[in-house]
Amino acid sequence: MYALHYLRNLGFSVRVLETGEDVGGTWYWNRYPGARCDVASLEYSYQFSEELQQQWRWSEKYAAQAEILEYANHVADRFDLRRDIRFNTRVSAMHFIAANAGANNRGSGGGDNWRITADNGEIFQAQFCIMATGCLSSCNIPDFPGLDDFEGPLLHTGKWPHREVDFAGRRVGMIGTGSSAIQIAPLIAPQADSLTIFQRTASYSIPAHNATMDADHERTIKADYARFRAQNSQRYAALDNNPNSLSALEVSAAERESSYQQRWEAGGLPFLASFNDLATSLDANKTAAEFIRRKIRGIVKDPIVAELLCPQTVMGCKRLCVDSDYYQTFNRDNVSLVDVNACPIERITSAGLETAEKEYKFDILIMATGFDAMTGALLGIDIRGRQGLSLQEKWRHGPKNYLGLSVHGFPNFFTITGPGSPSVLANMIVAIEQHVEWIGDCLQQLRANSVSTIEASSQAEARWVRLVNKIANKTLFPSGCNSWYTGANIPGKPRIFMPYLGYPSYVEKCEQVASNGYHGFELRSL
Ligand code: NAP
């Protein structure tokens, strides 16, 4: 949406192709009960328009899905975006056609072009393609035997029905215990006859302590919103997380406990910034992990269930979850937890599912099983660059690109918050705005200098991939767990840590590249 607005203002002709019936992306699809952002509303919102950020009023500290979707609709109306968005249009193929490709390029105006095919057969031509396909948009539905046999509704959190789902009196089964499951469980449990949750890996979750928007806080931020944004953009992940510059190991046990306790009471993702070495020192990390496990044991009354809910992986290695009464939900009589490591799911049946131990009967089955993250949506399209090179082939051993923005062999092709950029490890809206502005400014430069194509050089790409890995390998992220950051949640997916760790240093690098004549890119003029 912002790319459309920004590029349009630069005088480009822009067309957006969108699978959904309307705007909103993640917030259009993930409409399950309890869906809510884990970044504070005053931060998880556009800053490109001062009037917009001043006038929009968030009702809660953390906005719920419906409110964020309302915001997206407001932005679409306010900036008259819909007239250039083609909804209900899923792109199935994108092929680069070089200017000298002769007959194949007929009707494209003679220059290099992308030919984009939608699954309804419609064909579009564009000089530049910007992939805003999302990091968590391609649903992961594990290939359980008998998946099609289930006779009741089988719902994935990432593709939730538009109608209200009635859980009253229903026996509900849910597979998965990541962020989505943690949000939905406390909402379903009070309505359902029973809720059975199948857990493979326990997650660390911090209470959200969500509340209605504090009017004083809102007024203070809005009095100098630009300063608030600028301050956050200098912080790790572009979040207002009040980072502690001390190591968890250089303070006394009492100070450490007090610091964790304060963060627990404040709630949310800033818990990760309790100390400066939680992502790099296993010993430091263990202190935070043990603190959270103690909290879980204090909340969950049944000691066997509490132990099962205690995560044993590195804290924060998988995306930290933020909840409202998740652990408390297990104190209800109608909620049960099944450890699928001890009792693997063997098959889905017409009436529920079978584990190695017993058969479960459900009226509704929920897959809270996450996404083929970061690369899934891109690789779901048949994308071919120069000489027919397919992105699927190029990324067979993991994504390769430069700055997370551009792929060698794929000219005039950009990825917004692609693998190799901070994306999911930053405030997403801030990361998106930075990418949109960098790409828009780049296109403007190309136009001013009559450059017809731009793409990453293979050397710059190789150096960037090495850097992304080098930085990741200094942390606990690659080895501490099987996270979607590494593709480990998808059978057969190459295991490689995909995001670039380091916002705001990443922004500086992007700016240096642009001011050095797009160093590391190959620019060609017709
Ligand atoms: P997720 O974190 O990937 O969780 C998926 C869950 O399904 C995991 O517990 C996983 O277990 C389980 N699972 C997957 N395949 C399975 C199988 N074959 N058998 C048993 N269990 C299986 O997905 P998500 O909860 O949808 O969240 C994805 C990301 O979306 C989050 O990390 C976050 O970035 C974002 N999100 C954010 C919010 C928010 O803003 N509050 C809310 C929802 C989602 P394993 O852990 O063992 O793989």
Coordinates of C-alpha atoms and ligand atoms in Angstrom, one line a residue:
M1 CA 0.0 0.0 0.0
Y2 CA 2.8 2.4 0.9
A3 CA 4.7 1.4 -2.2
L4 CA 1.7 2.3 -4.4
H5 CA 1.4 5.6 -2.7
Y6 CA 5.1 6.5 -2.7
L7 CA 5.7 5.4 -6.3
R8 CA 2.6 7.1 -7.6
N9 CA 3.7 10.4 -6.0
L10 CA 7.0 10.0 -7.8
G11 CA 5.1 9.9 -11.1
F12 CA 5.3 6.2 -11.8
S13 CA 2.4 4.2 -13.2
V14 CA 1.7 1.5 -10.6
R15 CA -0.6 -1.5 -10.6
V16 CA -0.9 -3.7 -7.5
L17 CA -2.0 -7.3 -7.9
E18 CA -3.5 -8.8 -4.8
T19 CA -4.9 -12.3 -4.1
G20 CA -7.3 -11.1 -1.4
E21 CA -10.7 -9.4 -2.0
D22 CA -9.5 -6.3 -0.1
V23 CA -6.5 -4.6 1.5
G24 CA -4.8 -5.6 4.8
G25 CA -2.5 -8.5 4.0
T26 CA -1.7 -10.4 7.2
W27 CA -4.6 -8.6 8.9
Y28 CA -7.0 -9.5 6.1
W29 CA -6.1 -13.3 6.3
N30 CA -5.4 -13.8 10.0
R31 CA -8.8 -13.0 11.4
Y32 CA -9.0 -15.7 14.1
P33 CA -10.3 -14.8 17.5
G34 CA -7.6 -13.1 19.6
A35 CA -5.5 -12.1 16.6
R36 CA -3.6 -9.0 17.8
C37 CA -0.3 -7.3 17.0
D38 CA 2.5 -7.8 19.5
V39 CA 4.0 -4.4 18.7
A40 CA 2.4 -1.4 20.3
S41 CA -0.1 0.4 18.1
L42 CA 1.6 3.7 18.3
E43 CA 4.7 2.0 16.8
Y44 CA 3.0 -0.5 14.5
S45 CA 1.6 2.1 12.2
Y46 CA 2.7 4.2 9.2
Q47 CA 4.9 7.3 9.9
F48 CA 5.0 8.6 6.3
S49 CA 2.1 10.9 6.9
E50 CA 2.1 13.2 9.9
E51 CA -1.6 13.9 9.5
L52 CA -2.4 10.2 9.4
Q53 CA -0.4 9.4 12.5
Q54 CA -1.9 12.4 14.3
Q55 CA -5.5 11.8 13.4
W56 CA -5.7 8.0 13.7
R57 CA -6.8 6.9 17.2
W58 CA -5.8 3.5 18.4
S59 CA -8.2 2.2 21.1
E60 CA -5.7 -0.2 22.7
K61 CA -2.0 -0.5 23.6
Y62 CA -1.8 -3.5 21.2
A63 CA -4.4 -3.3 18.4
A64 CA -6.6 -6.3 17.6
Q65 CA -6.8 -7.6 14.0
A66 CA -10.1 -5.9 13.3
E67 CA -8.8 -2.5 14.2
I68 CA -5.6 -2.9 12.2
L69 CA -7.8 -4.0 9.2
E70 CA -9.9 -0.9 9.7
Y71 CA -6.7 1.2 9.7
A72 CA -5.6 -0.5 6.4
N73 CA -9.0 0.3 4.9
H74 CA -8.7 3.9 6.2
V75 CA -5.3 4.3 4.6
A76 CA -6.6 2.8 1.3
D77 CA -9.5 5.3 1.3
R78 CA -7.5 8.3 2.5
F79 CA -4.8 7.9 -0.2
D80 CA -7.3 6.6 -2.9
L81 CA -5.3 3.4 -3.3
R82 CA -8.0 1.0 -4.5
R83 CA -8.2 2.4 -8.0
D84 CA -4.8 0.9 -8.7
I85 CA -5.2 -2.4 -6.9
R86 CA -6.5 -5.4 -8.8
F87 CA -8.1 -7.6 -6.1
N88 CA -8.9 -11.3 -6.4
T89 CA -5.8 -11.7 -8.6
R90 CA -3.3 -14.3 -7.8
V91 CA 0.0 -14.2 -9.7
S92 CA 1.1 -17.6 -10.9
A93 CA 4.1 -16.7 -13.1
M94 CA 6.5 -13.8 -13.7
H95 CA 9.0 -14.1 -16.6
F96 CA 11.7 -11.6 -17.5
I97 CA 11.7 -10.9 -21.2
A98 CA 14.9 -9.2 -22.4
A99 CA 14.6 -6.4 -25.0
N100 CA 16.4 -8.5 -27.5
A101 CA 14.1 -11.5 -27.0
G102 CA 12.3 -10.5 -30.3
A103 CA 8.9 -12.1 -30.9
N104 CA 8.4 -13.0 -27.2
N105 CA 8.5 -9.3 -26.3
R106 CA 5.9 -8.2 -28.8
G107 CA 3.6 -5.6 -27.5
S108 CA 5.8 -4.7 -24.5
G109 CA 7.0 -1.4 -25.8
G110 CA 10.4 -2.8 -26.9
G111 CA 12.4 -2.6 -23.6
D112 CA 13.2 -5.2 -21.0
N113 CA 10.0 -6.3 -19.4
W114 CA 8.4 -8.6 -16.9
R115 CA 5.5 -10.6 -18.1
I116 CA 3.2 -11.4 -15.2
T117 CA 0.5 -14.1 -15.5
A118 CA -2.4 -14.3 -13.2
D119 CA -4.1 -17.6 -12.5
N120 CA -7.2 -16.5 -14.4
G121 CA -4.9 -16.2 -17.5
E122 CA -4.7 -12.4 -17.5
I123 CA -1.3 -11.1 -18.5
F124 CA 0.4 -7.9 -17.3
Q125 CA 3.6 -6.2 -18.4
A126 CA 5.9 -4.1 -16.2
Q127 CA 9.4 -2.7 -16.4
F128 CA 9.8 -3.2 -12.6
C129 CA 8.4 -5.7 -10.2
I130 CA 8.2 -5.2 -6.5
M131 CA 7.3 -8.3 -4.5
A132 CA 5.3 -7.3 -1.4
T133 CA 4.2 -10.9 -0.9
G134 CA 4.8 -11.0 2.9
C135 CA 7.1 -13.0 5.1
L136 CA 4.3 -15.0 6.8
S137 CA 1.7 -15.4 4.1
S138 CA 2.1 -18.9 2.7
C139 CA 0.3 -21.2 5.2
N140 CA 2.0 -24.4 6.4
I141 CA -0.4 -27.3 6.5
P142 CA 1.5 -30.4 7.6
D143 CA 1.0 -33.3 5.3
F144 CA -0.7 -35.6 7.9
P145 CA -2.1 -38.8 6.4
G146 CA -5.9 -38.5 6.1
L147 CA -6.0 -34.7 6.0
D148 CA -8.9 -34.7 3.6
D149 CA -10.9 -37.2 5.6
F150 CA -11.9 -34.8 8.4
E151 CA -15.6 -34.1 8.1
G152 CA -15.8 -31.0 10.3
P153 CA -14.3 -27.6 9.5
L154 CA -10.5 -27.7 9.3
L155 CA -9.3 -24.2 9.8
H156 CA -5.8 -22.7 9.4
T157 CA -5.3 -19.6 11.5
G158 CA -3.6 -17.8 8.5
K159 CA -6.6 -18.4 6.3
W160 CA -9.5 -17.9 8.8
P161 CA -13.1 -17.8 7.5
H162 CA -14.8 -14.4 7.1
R163 CA -17.9 -15.7 9.0
E164 CA -17.9 -16.1 12.7
V165 CA -17.0 -19.6 13.8
D166 CA -19.3 -20.9 16.5
F167 CA -17.3 -22.9 19.1
A168 CA -20.2 -23.2 21.6
G169 CA -20.5 -26.7 22.7
R170 CA -18.0 -28.0 20.2
R171 CA -15.1 -30.3 20.8
V172 CA -12.1 -28.4 19.3
G173 CA -8.7 -29.8 18.5
M174 CA -5.8 -27.5 17.8
I175 CA -2.3 -28.4 16.4
G176 CA 0.5 -26.0 17.2
T177 CA 1.6 -23.8 20.1
G178 CA 3.2 -20.8 18.4
S179 CA 2.1 -17.2 18.5
S180 CA -1.2 -17.8 16.7
A181 CA -2.2 -20.7 18.9
I182 CA -1.3 -18.8 22.0
Q183 CA -3.6 -16.0 21.0
I184 CA -6.5 -18.1 20.0
A185 CA -6.6 -20.6 22.8
P186 CA -7.8 -18.3 25.6
L187 CA -10.6 -17.1 23.4
I188 CA -11.9 -20.5 22.3
A189 CA -11.6 -22.3 25.6
P190 CA -14.4 -20.5 27.4
Q191 CA -16.8 -21.1 24.5
A192 CA -15.9 -24.7 23.5
D193 CA -17.1 -27.9 25.1
S194 CA -13.4 -28.9 25.1
L195 CA -10.2 -27.7 23.7
T196 CA -7.3 -30.2 23.1
I197 CA -4.0 -28.7 22.2
F198 CA -1.3 -30.7 20.5
Q199 CA 2.1 -29.4 21.3
R200 CA 5.4 -30.3 19.6
T201 CA 7.6 -27.6 21.1
A202 CA 6.7 -25.4 24.0
S203 CA 6.9 -21.7 23.4
Y204 CA 8.1 -18.9 25.6
S205 CA 5.4 -16.3 26.1
I206 CA 5.4 -13.0 28.0
P207 CA 2.1 -11.5 29.1
A208 CA 0.9 -8.6 26.9
H209 CA -0.8 -6.7 29.7
N210 CA -2.9 -5.1 27.0
A211 CA -5.1 -2.2 28.0
T212 CA -7.1 0.6 26.5
M213 CA -4.9 3.3 25.1
D214 CA -3.5 5.5 27.9
A215 CA -4.6 9.0 26.8
D216 CA -1.7 10.7 28.5
H217 CA 0.8 8.4 26.8
E218 CA -0.8 8.9 23.4
R219 CA -0.8 12.7 23.9
T220 CA 2.9 12.7 24.9
I221 CA 3.9 10.6 21.9
K222 CA 1.8 12.6 19.5
A223 CA 3.2 15.9 20.8
D224 CA 6.4 15.0 19.1
Y225 CA 5.7 11.8 17.1
A226 CA 8.7 12.4 14.8
R227 CA 11.1 12.3 17.7
F228 CA 9.5 9.1 19.0
R229 CA 9.9 7.5 15.6
A230 CA 13.5 8.7 15.2
Q231 CA 14.4 7.4 18.6
N232 CA 12.9 4.0 17.9
S233 CA 14.6 3.8 14.5
Q234 CA 18.0 4.0 16.3
R235 CA 17.1 1.1 18.6
Y236 CA 17.5 -2.6 17.9
A237 CA 14.5 -3.9 15.8
A238 CA 13.2 -0.3 15.6
L239 CA 11.2 -0.9 18.8
D240 CA 10.6 1.2 21.9
N241 CA 12.1 -1.5 24.0
N242 CA 14.2 0.4 26.4
P243 CA 17.4 -1.7 25.9
N244 CA 19.5 -2.5 28.9
S245 CA 23.2 -2.2 28.1
L246 CA 24.3 -4.6 30.8
S247 CA 25.1 -8.3 30.5
A248 CA 22.8 -10.6 32.5
L249 CA 25.9 -12.2 33.9
E250 CA 27.5 -9.0 35.3
V251 CA 24.7 -8.2 37.8
S252 CA 23.8 -9.9 41.0
A253 CA 21.1 -12.6 41.0
A254 CA 18.8 -10.2 42.9
E255 CA 19.2 -7.5 40.3
R256 CA 18.7 -9.9 37.5
E257 CA 15.5 -11.2 39.0
S258 CA 14.3 -7.7 39.6
S259 CA 15.0 -6.7 36.0
Y260 CA 13.2 -9.7 34.6
Q261 CA 10.3 -9.1 37.0
Q262 CA 9.9 -5.5 35.8
R263 CA 9.9 -6.5 32.2
W264 CA 7.4 -9.3 32.9
E265 CA 5.1 -6.7 34.6
A266 CA 5.6 -4.3 31.7
G267 CA 4.8 -7.1 29.3
G268 CA 5.6 -7.9 25.7
L269 CA 8.6 -8.1 23.4
P270 CA 10.8 -5.6 25.3
F271 CA 11.5 -8.6 27.6
L272 CA 14.1 -9.6 25.0
A273 CA 16.0 -6.3 25.8
S274 CA 16.2 -7.1 29.6
F275 CA 20.0 -7.6 29.1
N276 CA 22.3 -7.0 26.1
D277 CA 23.5 -10.6 25.7
L278 CA 20.4 -12.8 25.8
A279 CA 20.8 -13.5 22.1
T280 CA 24.5 -14.1 22.2
S281 CA 25.3 -15.9 25.5
L282 CA 23.8 -19.2 26.3
D283 CA 24.5 -18.7 30.0
A284 CA 22.8 -15.3 30.0
N285 CA 19.9 -16.8 28.0
K286 CA 19.5 -19.6 30.5
T287 CA 18.8 -17.1 33.3
A288 CA 15.9 -15.6 31.3
A289 CA 14.6 -19.0 30.3
E290 CA 14.6 -20.2 33.9
F291 CA 12.8 -17.0 35.0
I292 CA 10.0 -17.7 32.5
R293 CA 9.8 -21.4 33.4
R294 CA 9.4 -20.4 37.1
K295 CA 6.5 -18.1 36.0
I296 CA 4.8 -20.9 34.1
R297 CA 5.1 -23.2 37.1
G298 CA 3.6 -20.5 39.3
I299 CA 0.6 -20.0 37.0
V300 CA -0.3 -23.6 35.8
K301 CA -1.7 -25.6 38.7
D302 CA -1.2 -29.1 37.3
P303 CA 2.5 -29.7 37.7
I304 CA 2.7 -32.3 34.9
V305 CA 1.0 -29.8 32.5
A306 CA 3.2 -27.0 33.8
E307 CA 6.4 -29.1 33.1
L308 CA 5.1 -29.8 29.6
L309 CA 4.6 -26.1 28.9
C310 CA 8.1 -25.2 30.1
P311 CA 10.1 -24.6 27.0
Q312 CA 13.6 -26.1 26.9
T313 CA 14.9 -24.3 23.8
V314 CA 16.9 -21.1 23.8
M315 CA 14.7 -18.2 24.8
G316 CA 13.9 -15.9 21.8
C317 CA 15.5 -18.3 19.3
K318 CA 12.0 -18.9 18.1
R319 CA 9.9 -15.7 17.9
L320 CA 9.0 -14.8 21.5
C321 CA 5.2 -15.0 22.0
V322 CA 3.1 -12.4 23.7
D323 CA -0.2 -13.6 25.3
S324 CA -3.2 -12.7 27.3
D325 CA -3.9 -15.5 29.7
Y326 CA -2.4 -18.4 27.7
Y327 CA -0.9 -20.3 30.6
Q328 CA -4.0 -19.6 32.7
T329 CA -6.1 -21.3 30.1
F330 CA -4.6 -24.7 31.1
N331 CA -6.1 -24.3 34.5
R332 CA -9.6 -24.8 32.9
D333 CA -11.2 -28.3 33.2
N334 CA -12.1 -28.3 29.6
V335 CA -8.5 -27.7 28.2
S336 CA -6.0 -30.5 27.8
L337 CA -2.5 -30.6 26.4
V338 CA -1.0 -33.5 24.4
D339 CA 2.7 -33.8 23.9
V340 CA 3.1 -35.0 20.3
N341 CA 6.7 -36.0 20.9
A342 CA 5.5 -38.7 23.3
C343 CA 2.3 -39.4 21.3
P344 CA 2.9 -38.5 17.6
I345 CA -0.1 -37.6 15.5
E346 CA -0.5 -40.7 13.2
R347 CA -3.4 -39.6 11.1
I348 CA -6.3 -37.3 10.7
T349 CA -9.6 -39.2 10.7
S350 CA -13.1 -38.4 9.6
A351 CA -14.0 -37.6 13.2
G352 CA -10.8 -36.2 14.6
L353 CA -7.3 -37.6 14.8
E354 CA -5.3 -40.5 16.0
T355 CA -2.1 -40.4 18.0
A356 CA 0.1 -43.4 18.7
E357 CA -1.8 -43.7 22.0
K358 CA -5.5 -42.9 21.3
E359 CA -8.2 -41.6 19.1
Y360 CA -9.6 -38.1 19.6
K361 CA -13.0 -36.9 18.4
F362 CA -13.4 -33.3 17.3
D363 CA -16.1 -31.2 15.7
I364 CA -13.6 -28.5 14.6
L365 CA -9.9 -28.9 13.9
I366 CA -7.6 -25.9 13.9
M367 CA -4.2 -25.9 12.3
A368 CA -2.1 -23.3 14.1
T369 CA 0.9 -24.6 12.3
G370 CA 2.4 -21.5 10.9
F371 CA 3.9 -20.5 7.6
D372 CA 6.5 -21.4 5.0
A373 CA 8.1 -18.2 6.1
M374 CA 10.1 -15.6 4.1
T375 CA 10.5 -17.6 0.9
G376 CA 7.2 -19.6 0.6
A377 CA 5.1 -16.9 -1.1
L378 CA 7.9 -16.0 -3.5
L379 CA 8.7 -19.6 -4.4
G380 CA 5.0 -20.3 -4.9
I381 CA 5.2 -18.2 -8.1
D382 CA 7.0 -19.4 -11.2
I383 CA 9.6 -16.6 -11.3
R384 CA 12.1 -16.7 -14.1
G385 CA 14.9 -14.1 -14.7
R386 CA 17.5 -13.9 -17.4
Q387 CA 17.8 -16.9 -19.7
G388 CA 14.8 -18.5 -18.0
L389 CA 16.7 -19.0 -14.7
S390 CA 14.0 -19.9 -12.1
L391 CA 14.1 -18.5 -8.6
Q392 CA 13.2 -21.9 -7.3
E393 CA 16.4 -23.3 -8.9
K394 CA 18.5 -20.4 -7.8
W395 CA 17.3 -20.6 -4.2
R396 CA 17.3 -24.4 -4.1
H397 CA 19.9 -24.4 -1.3
G398 CA 18.5 -21.3 0.4
P399 CA 17.7 -17.7 -0.5
K400 CA 20.5 -15.7 -2.1
N401 CA 20.2 -11.9 -2.7
Y402 CA 21.8 -8.6 -2.0
L403 CA 20.5 -6.4 0.9
G404 CA 17.4 -8.6 1.0
L405 CA 16.3 -6.5 -1.9
S406 CA 17.6 -7.7 -5.2
V407 CA 18.6 -11.1 -6.8
H408 CA 21.4 -11.5 -9.4
G409 CA 19.9 -12.8 -12.6
F410 CA 16.5 -11.1 -11.9
P411 CA 16.7 -7.5 -13.2
N412 CA 14.3 -4.8 -12.1
F413 CA 13.0 -7.2 -9.4
F414 CA 12.8 -6.1 -5.8
T415 CA 11.6 -7.8 -2.6
I416 CA 10.1 -5.8 0.2
T417 CA 11.3 -7.3 3.5
G418 CA 12.8 -10.2 1.7
P419 CA 15.1 -12.8 3.3
G420 CA 18.4 -11.2 3.9
S421 CA 16.8 -8.1 5.4
P422 CA 15.8 -7.4 9.0
S423 CA 12.1 -7.8 8.2
V424 CA 10.6 -10.1 10.8
L425 CA 13.3 -9.1 13.3
A426 CA 12.2 -5.5 13.2
N427 CA 9.0 -3.5 13.6
M428 CA 7.5 -4.7 10.3
I429 CA 5.9 -1.4 9.3
V430 CA 9.1 0.5 9.8
A431 CA 11.0 -2.1 7.8
I432 CA 8.5 -1.9 5.0
E433 CA 8.6 1.9 4.9
Q434 CA 12.4 1.9 4.7
H435 CA 12.4 -0.6 1.9
V436 CA 9.6 1.2 -0.1
E437 CA 11.5 4.5 0.2
W438 CA 14.8 2.9 -0.8
I439 CA 13.3 1.2 -3.8
G440 CA 11.3 4.2 -4.9
D441 CA 14.3 6.5 -4.6
C442 CA 16.3 4.0 -6.6
L443 CA 13.8 3.9 -9.4
Q444 CA 13.7 7.6 -9.5
Q445 CA 17.5 7.7 -9.9
L446 CA 17.4 5.1 -12.7
R447 CA 14.8 7.1 -14.5
A448 CA 16.8 10.4 -14.1
N449 CA 19.9 8.6 -15.5
S450 CA 18.1 6.7 -18.2
V451 CA 19.2 3.4 -16.7
S452 CA 17.0 0.6 -18.0
T453 CA 17.9 -2.3 -15.7
I454 CA 19.3 -2.8 -12.2
E455 CA 20.2 -6.1 -10.5
A456 CA 22.6 -7.3 -7.8
S457 CA 26.0 -8.3 -9.0
S458 CA 26.9 -11.9 -8.2
Q459 CA 29.9 -10.8 -6.1
A460 CA 27.8 -8.4 -4.0
E461 CA 25.2 -11.1 -3.5
A462 CA 27.7 -13.7 -2.4
R463 CA 29.3 -11.2 0.0
W464 CA 25.9 -10.3 1.4
V465 CA 24.8 -13.9 2.0
R466 CA 28.1 -14.5 3.8
L467 CA 27.6 -11.4 6.0
V468 CA 24.0 -12.4 6.9
N469 CA 25.3 -15.8 8.0
K470 CA 28.4 -14.5 9.7
I471 CA 26.3 -12.1 11.9
A472 CA 23.7 -14.9 12.6
N473 CA 26.4 -17.3 13.6
K474 CA 27.6 -15.0 16.3
T475 CA 24.2 -15.4 18.0
L476 CA 22.1 -18.3 19.4
F477 CA 19.5 -18.0 16.6
P478 CA 20.8 -20.5 14.1
S479 CA 21.4 -23.4 16.4
G480 CA 19.2 -22.9 19.5
C481 CA 16.0 -24.3 18.1
N482 CA 14.1 -25.3 15.0
S483 CA 12.6 -22.0 14.1
W484 CA 10.8 -20.7 11.0
Y485 CA 13.6 -18.1 10.8
T486 CA 15.8 -21.0 9.6
G487 CA 13.1 -22.8 7.5
A488 CA 13.3 -25.8 10.0
N489 CA 9.5 -25.9 10.4
I490 CA 9.1 -27.0 6.8
P491 CA 10.2 -30.6 5.9
G492 CA 12.8 -30.5 3.2
K493 CA 13.4 -26.7 3.3
P494 CA 17.1 -25.8 3.3
R495 CA 18.1 -24.9 6.8
I496 CA 19.6 -21.4 6.7
F497 CA 19.0 -18.4 8.9
M498 CA 17.1 -16.0 6.7
P499 CA 16.7 -12.6 8.3
Y500 CA 19.5 -10.0 8.5
L501 CA 20.2 -9.4 12.2
G502 CA 20.7 -5.8 12.8
Y503 CA 18.3 -2.9 12.6
P504 CA 19.4 0.0 12.4
S505 CA 22.9 -0.9 11.1
Y506 CA 21.1 -2.3 8.0
V507 CA 19.6 1.0 7.1
E508 CA 23.0 2.6 7.2
K509 CA 24.3 0.0 4.8
C510 CA 21.4 0.5 2.4
E511 CA 22.0 4.3 2.4
Q512 CA 25.7 3.8 1.8
V513 CA 25.0 1.6 -1.2
A514 CA 22.7 4.2 -2.7
S515 CA 25.0 7.1 -2.1
N516 CA 27.9 5.2 -3.6
G517 CA 26.1 4.9 -7.0
Y518 CA 24.3 1.7 -6.1
H519 CA 27.5 -0.1 -5.3
G520 CA 27.2 -3.8 -5.7
F521 CA 24.4 -3.4 -8.3
E522 CA 24.8 -3.8 -12.1
L523 CA 23.1 -0.9 -14.0
R524 CA 22.5 -1.1 -17.7
S525 CA 21.2 1.5 -20.1
L526 CA 19.5 0.6 -23.4
Ligands
NAP1 P1 4.6 -20.9 14.3 O1 5.2 -19.9 15.3 O2 5.4 -21.4 13.3 O3 3.9 -22.0 15.2 C1 3.4 -23.2 14.5 C2 3.2 -24.2 15.5 O4 2.7 -25.4 14.9 C3 4.4 -24.6 16.3 O5 4.1 -24.9 17.6 C4 4.9 -25.9 15.6 O6 5.6 -26.7 16.3 C5 3.5 -26.5 15.3 N1 3.6 -27.4 14.2 C6 4.0 -27.2 12.9 N2 4.0 -28.3 12.2 C7 3.6 -29.3 13.1 C8 3.4 -30.7 13.0 N3 3.6 -31.4 11.8 N4 3.0 -31.4 14.1 C9 2.9 -30.8 15.2 N5 3.0 -29.5 15.4 C10 3.4 -28.7 14.3 O7 3.3 -20.2 13.6 P2 2.3 -19.1 14.1 O8 1.9 -19.4 15.5 O9 1.3 -18.9 13.1 O10 3.2 -17.8 14.2 C11 4.1 -17.5 13.1 C12 4.6 -16.1 13.2 O11 3.6 -15.2 12.9 C13 5.0 -15.7 14.6 O12 6.3 -16.2 15.0 C14 4.9 -14.2 14.6 O13 6.1 -13.7 13.9 C15 3.8 -14.0 13.7 N6 2.6 -13.9 14.5 C16 2.5 -12.7 15.3 C17 1.4 -12.5 16.1 C18 1.4 -11.3 16.9 O14 1.7 -10.2 16.4 N7 1.1 -11.4 18.1 C19 0.4 -13.5 16.2 C20 0.5 -14.6 15.4 C21 1.6 -14.8 14.5 P3 7.3 -26.5 16.3 O15 7.5 -25.3 17.1 O16 7.8 -27.8 16.9 O17 7.7 -26.4 14.9

